[in-house]
mmCIF file of C-alpha atoms in Angstrom:
data_model
loop_
_atom_site.group_PDB
_atom_site.id
_atom_site.type_symbol
_atom_site.label_atom_id
_atom_site.label_comp_id
_atom_site.label_asym_id
_atom_site.label_seq_id
_atom_site.Cartn_x
_atom_site.Cartn_y
_atom_site.Cartn_z
ATOM 1 C CA ASN A 50 -16.023 19.848 -19.101
ATOM 2 C CA SER A 51 -12.387 18.592 -17.952
ATOM 3 C CA LYS A 52 -9.480 21.121 -19.087
ATOM 4 C CA VAL A 53 -6.777 18.398 -18.724
ATOM 5 C CA ILE A 54 -4.708 17.711 -21.946
ATOM 6 C CA GLN A 55 -3.176 14.903 -22.558
ATOM 7 C CA THR A 56 -0.685 13.985 -25.580
ATOM 8 C CA PRO A 57 -0.195 11.748 -27.215
ATOM 9 C CA ARG A 58 -3.262 9.895 -26.801
ATOM 10 C CA TYR A 59 -1.992 6.626 -28.092
ATOM 11 C CA LEU A 60 1.093 5.400 -28.188
ATOM 12 C CA VAL A 61 3.083 2.335 -29.501
ATOM 13 C CA LYS A 62 6.572 1.407 -28.493
ATOM 14 C CA GLY A 63 8.640 -1.467 -28.632
ATOM 15 C CA GLN A 64 9.628 -3.309 -25.631
ATOM 16 C CA GLY A 65 12.909 -1.853 -23.987
ATOM 17 C CA GLN A 66 12.104 1.889 -25.501
ATOM 18 C CA LYS A 67 11.424 4.686 -23.759
ATOM 19 C CA ALA A 68 7.869 5.843 -23.821
ATOM 20 C CA LYS A 69 7.116 9.813 -22.587
ATOM 21 C CA MET A 70 3.330 11.004 -22.310
ATOM 22 C CA ARG A 71 2.534 14.456 -21.387
ATOM 23 C CA CYS A 72 -0.228 16.311 -19.103
ATOM 24 C CA ILE A 73 -1.324 20.074 -19.147
ATOM 25 C CA PRO A 74 -3.206 20.681 -15.695
ATOM 26 C CA GLU A 75 -6.371 22.777 -15.901
ATOM 27 C CA LYS A 76 -5.205 26.214 -14.996
ATOM 28 C CA GLY A 77 -4.592 27.241 -11.809
ATOM 29 C CA HIS A 78 -4.651 23.526 -10.755
ATOM 30 C CA PRO A 79 -1.142 23.182 -8.765
ATOM 31 C CA VAL A 80 -1.391 19.267 -8.152
ATOM 32 C CA VAL A 81 -1.207 17.146 -10.368
ATOM 33 C CA PHE A 82 -1.988 13.171 -10.754
ATOM 34 C CA TRP A 83 -0.776 10.396 -13.030
ATOM 35 C CA TYR A 84 -2.638 6.880 -12.817
ATOM 36 C CA GLN A 85 -2.574 3.680 -14.831
ATOM 37 C CA GLN A 86 -5.503 1.691 -15.679
ATOM 38 C CA ASN A 87 -4.683 -1.440 -16.710
ATOM 39 C CA LYS A 88 -7.285 -3.548 -19.109
ATOM 40 C CA ASN A 89 -9.007 -4.816 -15.972
ATOM 41 C CA ASN A 90 -10.009 -1.494 -15.044
ATOM 42 C CA GLU A 91 -7.651 -1.655 -11.995
ATOM 43 C CA PHE A 92 -6.167 2.186 -10.723
ATOM 44 C CA LYS A 93 -2.612 2.332 -9.778
ATOM 45 C CA PHE A 94 -1.578 5.284 -8.311
ATOM 46 C CA LEU A 95 2.065 6.282 -9.573
ATOM 47 C CA ILE A 96 2.692 9.589 -8.550
ATOM 48 C CA ASN A 97 1.503 12.981 -7.528
ATOM 49 C CA PHE A 98 3.301 16.677 -7.166
ATOM 50 C CA GLN A 99 2.358 20.394 -6.381
ATOM 51 C CA ASN A 100 3.581 22.409 -8.571
ATOM 52 C CA GLN A 101 7.305 21.120 -8.794
ATOM 53 C CA GLU A 102 7.244 19.152 -6.330
ATOM 54 C CA VAL A 103 7.125 15.036 -5.427
ATOM 55 C CA LEU A 104 4.022 15.062 -3.215
ATOM 56 C CA GLN A 105 4.016 11.009 -3.060
ATOM 57 C CA GLN A 106 5.297 8.170 -5.398
ATOM 58 C CA ILE A 107 4.693 4.514 -5.002
ATOM 59 C CA ASP A 108 7.895 2.105 -6.039
ATOM 60 C CA MET A 109 7.308 1.381 -9.210
ATOM 61 C CA THR A 110 7.676 4.712 -10.551
ATOM 62 C CA GLU A 111 10.663 5.193 -8.477
ATOM 63 C CA LYS A 112 12.355 2.503 -10.716
ATOM 64 C CA ARG A 113 11.992 2.529 -14.661
ATOM 65 C CA PHE A 114 9.000 5.829 -14.471
ATOM 66 C CA SER A 115 10.015 9.394 -13.943
ATOM 67 C CA ALA A 116 8.335 12.112 -14.070
ATOM 68 C CA GLU A 117 8.097 15.739 -13.483
ATOM 69 C CA CYS A 118 6.196 19.234 -13.729
ATOM 70 C CA PRO A 119 8.201 21.798 -14.671
ATOM 71 C CA SER A 120 7.369 25.308 -13.918
ATOM 72 C CA ASN A 121 5.445 27.112 -17.372
ATOM 73 C CA SER A 122 5.917 23.599 -19.317
ATOM 74 C CA PRO A 123 3.745 20.363 -19.445
ATOM 75 C CA CYS A 124 3.856 17.666 -16.883
ATOM 76 C CA SER A 125 5.514 14.492 -18.280
ATOM 77 C CA LEU A 126 5.499 10.840 -17.563
ATOM 78 C CA GLU A 127 8.378 8.750 -18.563
ATOM 79 C CA ILE A 128 9.261 4.938 -18.992
ATOM 80 C CA GLN A 129 12.837 4.381 -19.652
ATOM 81 C CA SER A 130 12.441 1.148 -20.875
ATOM 82 C CA SER A 131 9.029 -0.402 -21.629
ATOM 83 C CA GLU A 132 8.061 -3.751 -20.587
ATOM 84 C CA ALA A 133 4.584 -5.123 -22.125
ATOM 85 C CA GLY A 134 3.001 -5.261 -18.733
ATOM 86 C CA ASP A 135 3.615 -1.355 -19.210
ATOM 87 C CA SER A 136 1.107 -1.712 -21.685
ATOM 88 C CA ALA A 137 -2.105 0.731 -19.949
ATOM 89 C CA LEU A 138 -4.399 3.680 -20.312
ATOM 90 C CA TYR A 139 -2.349 6.325 -18.517
ATOM 91 C CA LEU A 140 -4.282 9.124 -17.034
ATOM 92 C CA CYS A 141 -3.738 12.673 -15.663
ATOM 93 C CA ALA A 142 -5.241 14.718 -13.143
ATOM 94 C CA SER A 143 -5.296 17.926 -11.981
ATOM 95 C CA SER A 144 -6.787 19.393 -8.546
ATOM 96 C CA LEU A 145 -7.146 22.499 -6.600
ATOM 97 C CA SER A 146 -5.403 21.453 -3.816
ATOM 98 C CA SER A 147 -4.284 18.369 -2.142
ATOM 99 C CA GLY A 148 -6.517 18.223 1.050
ATOM 100 C CA THR A 149 -8.445 15.269 1.107
ATOM 101 C CA GLY A 150 -11.624 14.854 -0.543
ATOM 102 C CA THR A 151 -10.616 17.918 -3.384
ATOM 103 C CA GLU A 152 -12.132 17.206 -6.241
ATOM 104 C CA VAL A 153 -9.900 15.671 -9.423
ATOM 105 C CA PHE A 154 -10.214 16.177 -12.720
ATOM 106 C CA PHE A 155 -8.396 13.777 -15.094
ATOM 107 C CA GLY A 156 -7.483 14.163 -18.546
ATOM 108 C CA LYS A 157 -8.893 11.360 -21.665
ATOM 109 C CA GLY A 158 -5.714 9.408 -21.030
ATOM 110 C CA THR A 159 -2.535 8.008 -23.064
ATOM 111 C CA ARG A 160 -3.010 4.508 -24.392
ATOM 112 C CA LEU A 161 0.595 2.645 -24.355
ATOM 113 C CA THR A 162 0.767 -0.165 -26.075
ATOM 114 C CA VAL A 163 4.090 -1.993 -25.790
ATOM 115 C CA VAL A 164 4.100 -4.686 -28.480
ATOM 116 C CA ALA G 28 -6.576 -0.587 5.175
ATOM 117 C CA GLN G 29 -9.143 1.814 2.376
ATOM 118 C CA SER G 30 -10.746 -0.156 -0.647
ATOM 119 C CA VAL G 31 -13.814 0.041 -2.377
ATOM 120 C CA THR G 32 -15.826 -3.172 -4.372
ATOM 121 C CA GLN G 33 -18.318 -2.886 -6.892
ATOM 122 C CA PRO G 34 -19.433 -5.916 -6.516
ATOM 123 C CA ASP G 35 -21.254 -6.185 -9.889
ATOM 124 C CA ALA G 36 -18.742 -5.882 -13.724
ATOM 125 C CA ARG G 37 -21.707 -6.004 -15.364
ATOM 126 C CA VAL G 38 -24.956 -4.395 -16.037
ATOM 127 C CA THR G 39 -27.642 -4.482 -18.432
ATOM 128 C CA VAL G 40 -30.885 -2.701 -18.417
ATOM 129 C CA SER G 41 -33.847 -1.654 -21.015
ATOM 130 C CA GLN G 42 -33.644 2.549 -22.148
ATOM 131 C CA GLY G 43 -36.243 3.767 -19.796
ATOM 132 C CA ALA G 44 -35.856 1.905 -17.358
ATOM 133 C CA SER G 45 -34.283 2.293 -13.740
ATOM 134 C CA LEU G 46 -30.418 1.564 -13.162
ATOM 135 C CA GLN G 47 -29.041 1.103 -9.691
ATOM 136 C CA LEU G 48 -25.335 0.857 -9.473
ATOM 137 C CA ARG G 49 -23.377 -0.619 -6.319
ATOM 138 C CA CYS G 50 -20.369 0.517 -4.475
ATOM 139 C CA LYS G 51 -18.997 -0.951 -0.443
ATOM 140 C CA TYR G 52 -16.325 0.825 0.974
ATOM 141 C CA SER G 53 -13.723 0.302 4.151
ATOM 142 C CA TYR G 54 -12.201 2.941 5.206
ATOM 143 C CA SER G 55 -11.802 4.292 9.129
ATOM 144 C CA GLY G 56 -13.316 7.474 10.098
ATOM 145 C CA THR G 57 -15.903 9.810 7.296
ATOM 146 C CA PRO G 58 -15.030 8.747 4.006
ATOM 147 C CA TYR G 59 -14.551 11.054 0.647
ATOM 148 C CA LEU G 60 -16.324 9.340 -1.478
ATOM 149 C CA PHE G 61 -16.748 9.783 -5.193
ATOM 150 C CA TRP G 62 -18.872 7.774 -8.270
ATOM 151 C CA TYR G 63 -16.939 8.754 -12.171
ATOM 152 C CA VAL G 64 -18.333 7.558 -15.508
ATOM 153 C CA GLN G 65 -15.910 6.896 -18.220
ATOM 154 C CA TYR G 66 -17.457 6.574 -21.864
ATOM 155 C CA PRO G 67 -15.192 4.917 -24.471
ATOM 156 C CA ARG G 68 -12.263 6.641 -25.511
ATOM 157 C CA GLN G 69 -12.935 9.559 -22.618
ATOM 158 C CA GLY G 70 -11.576 10.107 -19.436
ATOM 159 C CA LEU G 71 -13.425 9.804 -16.171
ATOM 160 C CA GLN G 72 -15.423 12.181 -15.691
ATOM 161 C CA LEU G 73 -17.491 13.166 -12.417
ATOM 162 C CA LEU G 74 -20.368 11.673 -11.605
ATOM 163 C CA LEU G 75 -21.420 12.289 -7.952
ATOM 164 C CA LYS G 76 -19.008 13.140 -4.649
ATOM 165 C CA TYR G 77 -20.147 12.962 -0.726
ATOM 166 C CA TYR G 78 -18.412 14.567 1.842
ATOM 167 C CA SER G 79 -20.336 15.122 4.535
ATOM 168 C CA GLY G 80 -23.987 16.658 5.394
ATOM 169 C CA ASP G 81 -27.311 14.974 3.757
ATOM 170 C CA PRO G 82 -26.484 11.655 2.575
ATOM 171 C CA VAL G 83 -28.565 11.786 -0.749
ATOM 172 C CA VAL G 84 -26.250 14.005 -3.097
ATOM 173 C CA GLN G 85 -28.007 14.766 -6.474
ATOM 174 C CA GLY G 86 -25.382 14.419 -9.229
ATOM 175 C CA VAL G 87 -25.184 15.317 -12.949
ATOM 176 C CA ASN G 88 -27.019 13.612 -15.647
ATOM 177 C CA GLY G 89 -30.027 12.853 -13.294
ATOM 178 C CA PHE G 90 -28.023 10.739 -11.083
ATOM 179 C CA GLU G 91 -28.913 10.550 -7.463
ATOM 180 C CA ALA G 92 -26.857 8.297 -4.842
ATOM 181 C CA GLU G 93 -27.402 7.778 -1.461
ATOM 182 C CA PHE G 94 -24.640 7.647 1.190
ATOM 183 C CA SER G 95 -25.245 4.991 4.415
ATOM 184 C CA LYS G 96 -22.591 4.921 6.792
ATOM 185 C CA SER G 97 -24.166 1.626 8.624
ATOM 186 C CA ASN G 98 -23.603 -0.361 5.663
ATOM 187 C CA SER G 99 -20.833 1.287 4.625
ATOM 188 C CA SER G 100 -22.307 1.684 0.944
ATOM 189 C CA PHE G 101 -22.780 5.166 -1.296
ATOM 190 C CA HIS G 102 -25.035 3.554 -4.380
ATOM 191 C CA PRO G 103 -26.102 5.683 -7.339
ATOM 192 C CA ARG G 104 -29.247 5.209 -9.116
ATOM 193 C CA LYS G 105 -31.467 6.875 -11.973
ATOM 194 C CA ALA G 106 -34.556 6.869 -12.913
ATOM 195 C CA SER G 107 -34.519 6.251 -16.396
ATOM 196 C CA VAL G 108 -31.486 5.347 -18.511
ATOM 197 C CA HIS G 109 -30.880 6.511 -21.783
ATOM 198 C CA TRP G 110 -28.802 4.601 -24.655
ATOM 199 C CA SER G 111 -26.278 7.489 -24.092
ATOM 200 C CA ASP G 112 -25.926 6.132 -20.156
ATOM 201 C CA SER G 113 -23.660 3.333 -21.587
ATOM 202 C CA ALA G 114 -19.755 3.614 -20.111
ATOM 203 C CA VAL G 115 -17.949 2.201 -17.371
ATOM 204 C CA TYR G 116 -18.822 3.602 -13.860
ATOM 205 C CA PHE G 117 -16.255 3.930 -10.947
ATOM 206 C CA CYS G 118 -16.824 4.005 -7.486
ATOM 207 C CA ALA G 119 -14.323 5.931 -5.599
ATOM 208 C CA VAL G 120 -12.531 7.246 -2.440
ATOM 209 C CA SER G 121 -10.153 9.325 -1.093
ATOM 210 C CA ALA G 122 -6.799 8.082 0.342
ATOM 211 C CA LYS G 123 -6.208 9.292 4.147
ATOM 212 C CA GLY G 124 -4.084 11.993 3.425
ATOM 213 C CA GLY G 125 -5.506 13.350 0.532
ATOM 214 C CA ARG G 126 -3.314 11.858 -1.661
ATOM 215 C CA ALA G 127 -4.687 9.714 -3.914
ATOM 216 C CA LEU G 128 -8.058 8.214 -4.838
ATOM 217 C CA ILE G 129 -8.882 4.174 -4.447
ATOM 218 C CA PHE G 130 -10.680 2.967 -7.448
ATOM 219 C CA GLY G 131 -13.299 0.365 -7.962
ATOM 220 C CA THR G 132 -12.836 -2.009 -10.674
ATOM 221 C CA GLY G 133 -15.778 -0.420 -12.433
ATOM 222 C CA THR G 134 -19.044 -1.643 -13.238
ATOM 223 C CA THR G 135 -20.437 -1.564 -17.247
ATOM 224 C CA VAL G 136 -23.402 -0.765 -18.277
ATOM 225 C CA SER G 137 -25.373 -1.244 -21.082
ATOM 226 C CA VAL G 138 -28.443 0.499 -22.314
ATOM 227 C CA SER G 139 -30.068 -1.537 -24.628
ATOM 228 C CA PRO G 140 -32.692 -0.372 -26.680
#
């Protein structure tokens, strides 16, 4: 069973509000991913880190989304100004390395509803 | 471009019957393929993975899958399903550069009594 811990499990925000969610990766996993899963089960990769450094992120993430993985603290994903289209399940995942094919372990997700 | 297609959005099977899921991928080179299962209100759990070698791989919960390079497919099957197998199943391929997974849109499996 995965030991990736995500909090909160549910988050409700009004449009324009900030939404922040946290993730504790599995112990010893230096690589952390954030994905967005929408109601149609479409996954969108947002950003990933190796230790505290950003490895890759998509354009959407660069604008309203911010994320960090400080040392000795949970990783976080924050949406600066929530929009209705941001309503989704946000999944955090971690792995031992960023190498191709490395097994990735997922948390249970934070379900964001923007009203 | 790399992509994954799951042609069946929904599959209904009777308890005790066999289950076959389908996944076709588009990838230049040797792909790293995965199947994940998502139970209600849960995250994704790894079911099967294929990297190389024997094209038939054994997974968890009685699933096995066969990789076919000629057909660009990675189809899992289970001989006898249980109601607890009701879930959404996702196929995924590891993107080049190893930095993200590319997912299909899932197959919802409903096991009827």
